[in-house]
Amino acid sequence: MLKIYGTSMSRANRALWAAEELGLKFEHIPTAIGANGSRKPDYLKINPNGHVPAIDDDGTIVWESMAINLYLAEKYGKAPMWPAKVEDHGHAYQWSFWGMTEVEPHLIAVFLNRVMLPKEQRSEQAVSNALEALKAPFRVLDDHLKSRAYLLGADFTIADLNVASVMMLASMVGVDLSGVPAAKAWLDKCLGRPALQKSRSYK
Ligand SMILES: N[C@@H](CCC(=O)N[C@@H](CS)C(=O)NCC(=O)O)C(=O)O
């Protein structure tokens, strides 16, 4: 049976969300971040990077959250969740990698400097640099969503799940999305999905 390692309070939430959205039967293996979980020797045999999430799908081990989600969607999903056309697979990869490279590092910088770091180590300058850097990709997302309901068109797909799983950090760390209303409306729609609520119950 598919095993998913991680906690919903981490990037593992996106794999748990995908599994719920795809209606998969799986075993959740609670794995904390750091010394008490993801850095333990047994777990390092599964993901030598010491990070969550990872999956073990009947012996096939995959780590990297976006790779996990694209794998699960391709293997177990039907259209529209995993789109029928190869061209749309290209767009699913495009948006997933875009979220991970163009948006996630800047949102993490805001998260670290507003929430995670001890107060004396936080930098307002780092927050304003990150907010500045987010303006361009947020504009790209907003422009794209002005003329379509979801990233690939009319339906929610794995591309939406992957990008929304990155963008949800924005609302968690108080990044104002009122200047990008189409992106905000799309994100609210994605975050309202029952499968996401369910995925948050895996501690
Ligand atoms: N690029 C990786 C990043 C995974 C990652 O950094 N996960 C964090 C939790 S959100 C983690 O496991 N940190 C624990 C550690 O580095 O010790 C992915 O998307 O899967």
Tab-separated table of C-alpha atoms in Angstrom, residues 9 26 36 58 65 82 96 98 103-104 113 119 122-123 139:
chain	number	residue	atom	x	y	z
A	9	MET	CA	2.278	21.071	8.995
A	26	PHE	CA	-2.814	5.136	1.796
A	36	ASN	CA	12.931	13.452	15.853
A	58	ASP	CA	4.773	-0.568	-3.076
A	65	SER	CA	6.858	17.101	-3.121
A	82	TRP	CA	-4.299	14.386	-14.574
A	96	SER	CA	4.374	23.182	-10.726
A	98	TRP	CA	7.056	27.771	-11.574
A	103	VAL	CA	7.223	31.839	-5.759
A	104	GLU	CA	8.038	29.380	-2.966
A	113	ASN	CA	11.309	36.448	8.884
A	119	LYS	CA	12.629	37.712	16.913
A	122	ARG	CA	14.246	38.479	11.820
A	123	SER	CA	14.895	41.000	9.071
A	139	ARG	CA	1.159	39.419	-11.722
